[in-house]
């Protein structure tokens, strides 16, 4: 019984974190058809930014809640700055090239940014556990939960709800849906596709950095964290269907629960299970759970 | 003699939409058959079923007596049915010669699991067929031009030429003159039809221009609402009152056929 | 004519490279061996790249080839280098043939992602398998050559020659393959798959063969690399390893078989230089070179050769 509830809570927490990271990736893919490897860098920069922010506010003796918000805001600001530099400075030049070539461009950028991290923050690891400690624990029956994890789940739910609401009910969201559906028609109707691209990329980048920021207190912030995260995020997005927000949510839940189950029951297959599920889903539904294949016409 | 193509009770539905129904057509070898009908009447669906791009919901298709219903396109092509496309389907980054050579080499590859690997693409058989097809379709002066730089008419000829380079016995042409200016249409059809005649290839061609149909077809099928409403010599079909009533544009030109 | 000239040129280079070994410092021979082993993986990726497919999981076959050698040595004590290399190639080829049924249905980024997932599965298994040394991996038994057991510098020379030999045969076969119907269909498939099907050939069948060829080459490369390094570990299957191979492939371009070898050698040389001189800028160098290549030389370094040739042809 305890194992079951532990699997469920661990899985949910892990899913929350995966969703926050993956939603930006899937958004960018849905709108721009770019599989953005640089998302791993956004994550890493977010985590490092958060560590720096935690350093600032613990030295300044701020209240914990304010410190937490400052940490998120600081990281997202870094994401926004990186996003605008990348999109305006580089990606703009390669729009219209093969999807695969654009993947390579983002991969190259990812490699460059890996070393930029080292140059800015050095090679030492950072610990930013203070927010996690400050939040404390809560006991429910036999289960001990970290309040920080609960905040993480709530935050993921808020991001999901916000994404859903803004796509369905705001003007910008409807613009996005039009562009996702048919780029040429959207342009023909006078929608500023260039602007939509820039805004989308910025939102995606900020979400990637947010993912890194919320994880920073739970991990050791060290070189190479983006490398691992990007393939995980790929798995989540591929399972759900690239470009689908619901897909990212369901994909995150599947991966989260499967991994938690593996960790508690058969720890040897922890990594195997994630990519195994991904391969299985892709075999059954090549375009993921929430995206349909489009028939080719002659 | 067995007909080269024998279609029985063919039907294709997409959900509740009936794209083709009750099609019964038998084509003897060496005939040139024109197919007319408004857009959406089922002509392309008919061709797509014969060439295996669509699987019929019902009915059978026989080629030289052999049942080919529902077989994949590549197998049907290997049996001897080729097609051309409404929008020319060529390899834009290759030259005219390379396009032809690929088509000829594929048809002449060794059989067996490793046939694709063991046959060089520029085998003498393939290159000589490629040159022959280029001459046959009178596009020799474009031989080394990259396909994406070709004028529309040459693209069409190349598309049909590639189908012919595979030595088919039955060729389906989907609107060979679409996208071609009126002045050029007859020249293009003259080249195509005399090429096919010299290779003794049976032809089914979809065409909207009734003058062209009247001039080149031995026999004309009229499609309406997914089925064949008239089948006879060009004269008979084009003069058929139902055809004149249901297929716009026919009235004007029916008298001028040769 | 031209193909005969390049054949003779290649042969001359091969002989020169083989004869040079005793006169080169040891580290250089090792570096060249690893570069030429990895070049086989790159050559496989070139085969795929020509149809516009990128595999971000080619390290799967590399790792299978490497572990096949290491495990055979460990379990059976069998150490004949040539047989082990062939075993690595065949093992990876069998895996490629089976998952090829699946991969051949995918294109573009879906192909890249699925191959990535498959290689990460292997990584996940190896990392957690303690009997295989988990993350640390384990050592490869010293190889022998038809009963002859060289040591030290002799050993690295023999491994180098073996690698050159395998490379030469692979390059020759891949060159022939590019001239076959299946090989020549790369550009047509990239351009227009439907047309290819309507010429009477199975596109997925052709792609399946390409996956197998790339898999065999990956396995051969991994087997040679394992013997040369003397150690195997799960990182050989990690996606960054695949990324490195993709990097060299893009750099080399798909125009010339030889470009895979030159590119791989340049990559290893650059790496050993960067790791010594500016280790903290290594990835940045890689990324910048990759970016510049994609932006300014989309056909790869090989296209420089054809550009020069054209220029020379135009000049009287």
Coordinates of C-alpha atoms in Angstrom, one line a residue, chain B residues 37-223:
Chain B
X37 CA -16.1 13.8 -66.6
X38 CA -16.4 16.8 -64.3
X39 CA -14.0 17.2 -61.3
X40 CA -15.0 14.9 -58.6
X41 CA -16.8 12.5 -60.9
X42 CA -14.4 9.6 -59.9
X43 CA -11.9 9.6 -62.8
X44 CA -8.8 9.9 -60.6
X45 CA -10.2 7.6 -58.0
X46 CA -10.6 5.1 -60.8
X47 CA -7.0 5.4 -61.8
X48 CA -5.8 5.4 -58.2
X49 CA -7.6 2.1 -57.7
X50 CA -6.1 0.5 -60.8
X51 CA -2.6 1.6 -59.8
X52 CA -2.9 0.4 -56.2
X53 CA -2.8 3.9 -54.6
X54 CA -6.3 3.3 -53.3
X55 CA -7.7 -0.1 -52.2
X56 CA -11.2 -0.7 -53.6
X57 CA -14.0 -1.2 -51.2
X58 CA -15.6 -3.8 -53.5
X59 CA -15.1 -5.3 -56.9
X60 CA -12.1 -6.7 -58.8
X61 CA -9.5 -5.5 -61.2
X62 CA -7.8 -7.9 -63.6
X63 CA -4.7 -7.1 -65.6
X64 CA -4.0 -9.6 -68.5
X65 CA -6.2 -12.0 -66.7
X66 CA -4.4 -11.7 -63.4
X67 CA -6.2 -10.4 -60.3
X68 CA -4.4 -7.3 -59.0
X69 CA -7.1 -5.9 -56.7
X70 CA -5.6 -4.2 -53.7
X71 CA -2.0 -5.0 -54.5
X72 CA 0.5 -2.3 -53.6
X73 CA 1.5 0.1 -56.4
X74 CA 5.1 -1.1 -56.8
X75 CA 3.9 -4.6 -57.5
X76 CA 1.3 -3.4 -60.0
X77 CA 4.0 -1.4 -61.7
X78 CA 6.3 -4.4 -61.9
X79 CA 3.5 -6.4 -63.5
X80 CA 3.3 -3.8 -66.4
X81 CA 0.9 -0.9 -65.5
X82 CA 2.5 2.6 -65.2
X83 CA 0.9 6.0 -64.7
X84 CA 1.7 9.6 -65.1
X85 CA 0.4 12.4 -62.8
X86 CA -1.8 15.4 -63.1
X87 CA 1.1 17.4 -61.5
X88 CA 4.3 16.0 -63.0
X89 CA 6.0 13.8 -60.5
X90 CA 9.7 14.1 -61.3
X91 CA 12.9 14.3 -59.3
X92 CA 13.6 18.0 -59.2
X93 CA 17.3 17.9 -58.2
X94 CA 18.3 15.4 -61.0
X95 CA 18.8 16.1 -64.7
X96 CA 16.4 14.8 -67.3
X97 CA 18.8 12.0 -68.2
X98 CA 19.3 11.0 -64.6
X99 CA 15.5 11.0 -64.1
X100 CA 15.0 8.7 -67.1
X101 CA 18.0 6.5 -66.1
X102 CA 16.6 5.9 -62.7
X103 CA 13.3 4.9 -64.1
X104 CA 14.8 2.6 -66.7
X105 CA 17.3 1.1 -64.2
X106 CA 14.6 0.3 -61.7
X107 CA 12.6 -1.6 -64.3
X108 CA 15.7 -3.5 -65.4
X109 CA 17.1 -4.4 -62.1
X110 CA 18.0 -7.9 -61.2
X111 CA 15.4 -9.8 -59.3
X112 CA 15.8 -11.2 -55.8
X113 CA 16.4 -9.7 -52.4
X114 CA 19.7 -8.0 -53.4
X115 CA 18.7 -7.0 -56.9
X116 CA 18.6 -3.3 -56.0
X117 CA 22.1 -3.4 -54.7
X118 CA 23.6 -5.7 -57.4
X119 CA 22.4 -3.7 -60.4
X120 CA 24.4 -0.6 -61.2
X121 CA 22.2 2.4 -62.0
X122 CA 24.1 3.2 -65.2
X123 CA 24.0 -0.3 -66.7
X124 CA 24.2 -0.3 -70.5
X125 CA 20.6 -1.5 -70.7
X126 CA 19.4 1.3 -68.5
X127 CA 21.3 4.1 -70.2
X128 CA 20.4 3.1 -73.7
X129 CA 16.7 2.9 -72.7
X130 CA 17.0 6.3 -71.0
X131 CA 18.5 7.8 -74.2
X132 CA 15.9 6.1 -76.3
X133 CA 13.0 7.4 -74.2
X134 CA 14.5 10.9 -74.3
X135 CA 14.6 10.8 -78.1
X136 CA 11.2 9.2 -78.3
X137 CA 9.7 12.1 -76.3
X138 CA 11.7 14.7 -78.2
X139 CA 13.3 16.3 -75.2
X140 CA 16.9 15.6 -76.2
X141 CA 17.9 19.3 -76.0
X142 CA 17.0 19.3 -72.3
X143 CA 19.0 16.1 -71.6
X144 CA 21.3 17.6 -69.1
X145 CA 19.0 20.3 -67.6
X146 CA 18.1 19.9 -63.9
X147 CA 14.4 19.0 -63.8
X148 CA 13.3 21.9 -61.6
X149 CA 14.4 24.3 -64.3
X150 CA 12.3 22.7 -67.0
X151 CA 9.3 24.4 -68.8
X152 CA 5.9 22.9 -67.9
X153 CA 5.5 21.0 -71.1
X154 CA 8.8 19.3 -70.8
X155 CA 8.1 18.3 -67.2
X156 CA 5.0 16.6 -68.4
X157 CA 6.8 14.7 -71.2
X158 CA 9.5 13.7 -68.7
X159 CA 6.9 12.4 -66.3
X160 CA 5.3 10.3 -69.0
X161 CA 8.6 9.3 -70.4
X162 CA 9.7 8.0 -67.0
X163 CA 6.6 5.8 -66.9
X164 CA 7.3 4.5 -70.4
X165 CA 11.0 3.8 -69.6
X166 CA 9.7 1.1 -67.3
X167 CA 8.3 -0.7 -70.4
X168 CA 4.7 -0.9 -69.3
X169 CA 2.0 -2.6 -71.4
X170 CA -0.8 -0.4 -69.9
X171 CA -0.3 3.3 -69.2
X172 CA -2.7 5.6 -67.3
X173 CA -2.3 9.3 -68.0
X174 CA -3.9 11.6 -65.4
X175 CA -4.7 14.8 -67.3
X176 CA -1.6 14.8 -69.5
X177 CA -2.4 18.3 -70.8
X178 CA -3.4 20.0 -67.5
X179 CA -1.4 23.2 -66.9
X180 CA -0.4 23.3 -70.6
X181 CA -1.4 26.3 -72.8
X182 CA -4.0 25.6 -75.5
X183 CA -1.5 26.1 -78.3
X184 CA 0.9 23.5 -76.9
X185 CA -1.7 20.9 -76.0
X186 CA -2.0 19.3 -79.4
X187 CA 1.7 19.2 -80.0
X188 CA 2.3 17.6 -76.7
X189 CA -0.4 15.0 -77.3
X190 CA 0.9 14.2 -80.7
X191 CA 4.4 13.5 -79.3
X192 CA 2.9 11.4 -76.5
X193 CA 0.5 9.4 -78.6
X194 CA 2.9 8.6 -81.4
X195 CA 5.5 7.5 -78.8
X196 CA 3.0 5.2 -77.1
X197 CA 1.8 3.9 -80.4
X198 CA 5.4 3.0 -81.5
X199 CA 5.8 1.1 -78.2
X200 CA 2.4 -0.6 -78.6
X201 CA 1.2 0.6 -75.2
X202 CA -2.4 0.5 -74.3
X203 CA -3.5 3.9 -73.0
X204 CA -6.2 5.3 -70.7
X205 CA -6.0 9.1 -70.4
X206 CA -8.1 11.5 -68.4
X207 CA -8.8 14.7 -70.3
X208 CA -11.0 17.8 -70.0
X209 CA -10.5 19.1 -73.5
X210 CA -13.1 17.4 -75.7
X211 CA -11.3 18.3 -78.9
X212 CA -8.3 16.4 -77.7
X213 CA -10.4 13.5 -76.6
X214 CA -12.2 13.4 -80.0
X215 CA -8.9 13.5 -81.9
X216 CA -6.9 10.9 -79.9
X217 CA -9.2 8.4 -78.3
X218 CA -10.5 5.3 -80.0
X219 CA -13.0 4.9 -77.2
X220 CA -14.4 7.3 -74.5
X221 CA -15.6 6.6 -71.0
X222 CA -17.8 9.3 -69.4
X223 CA -17.8 9.5 -65.6

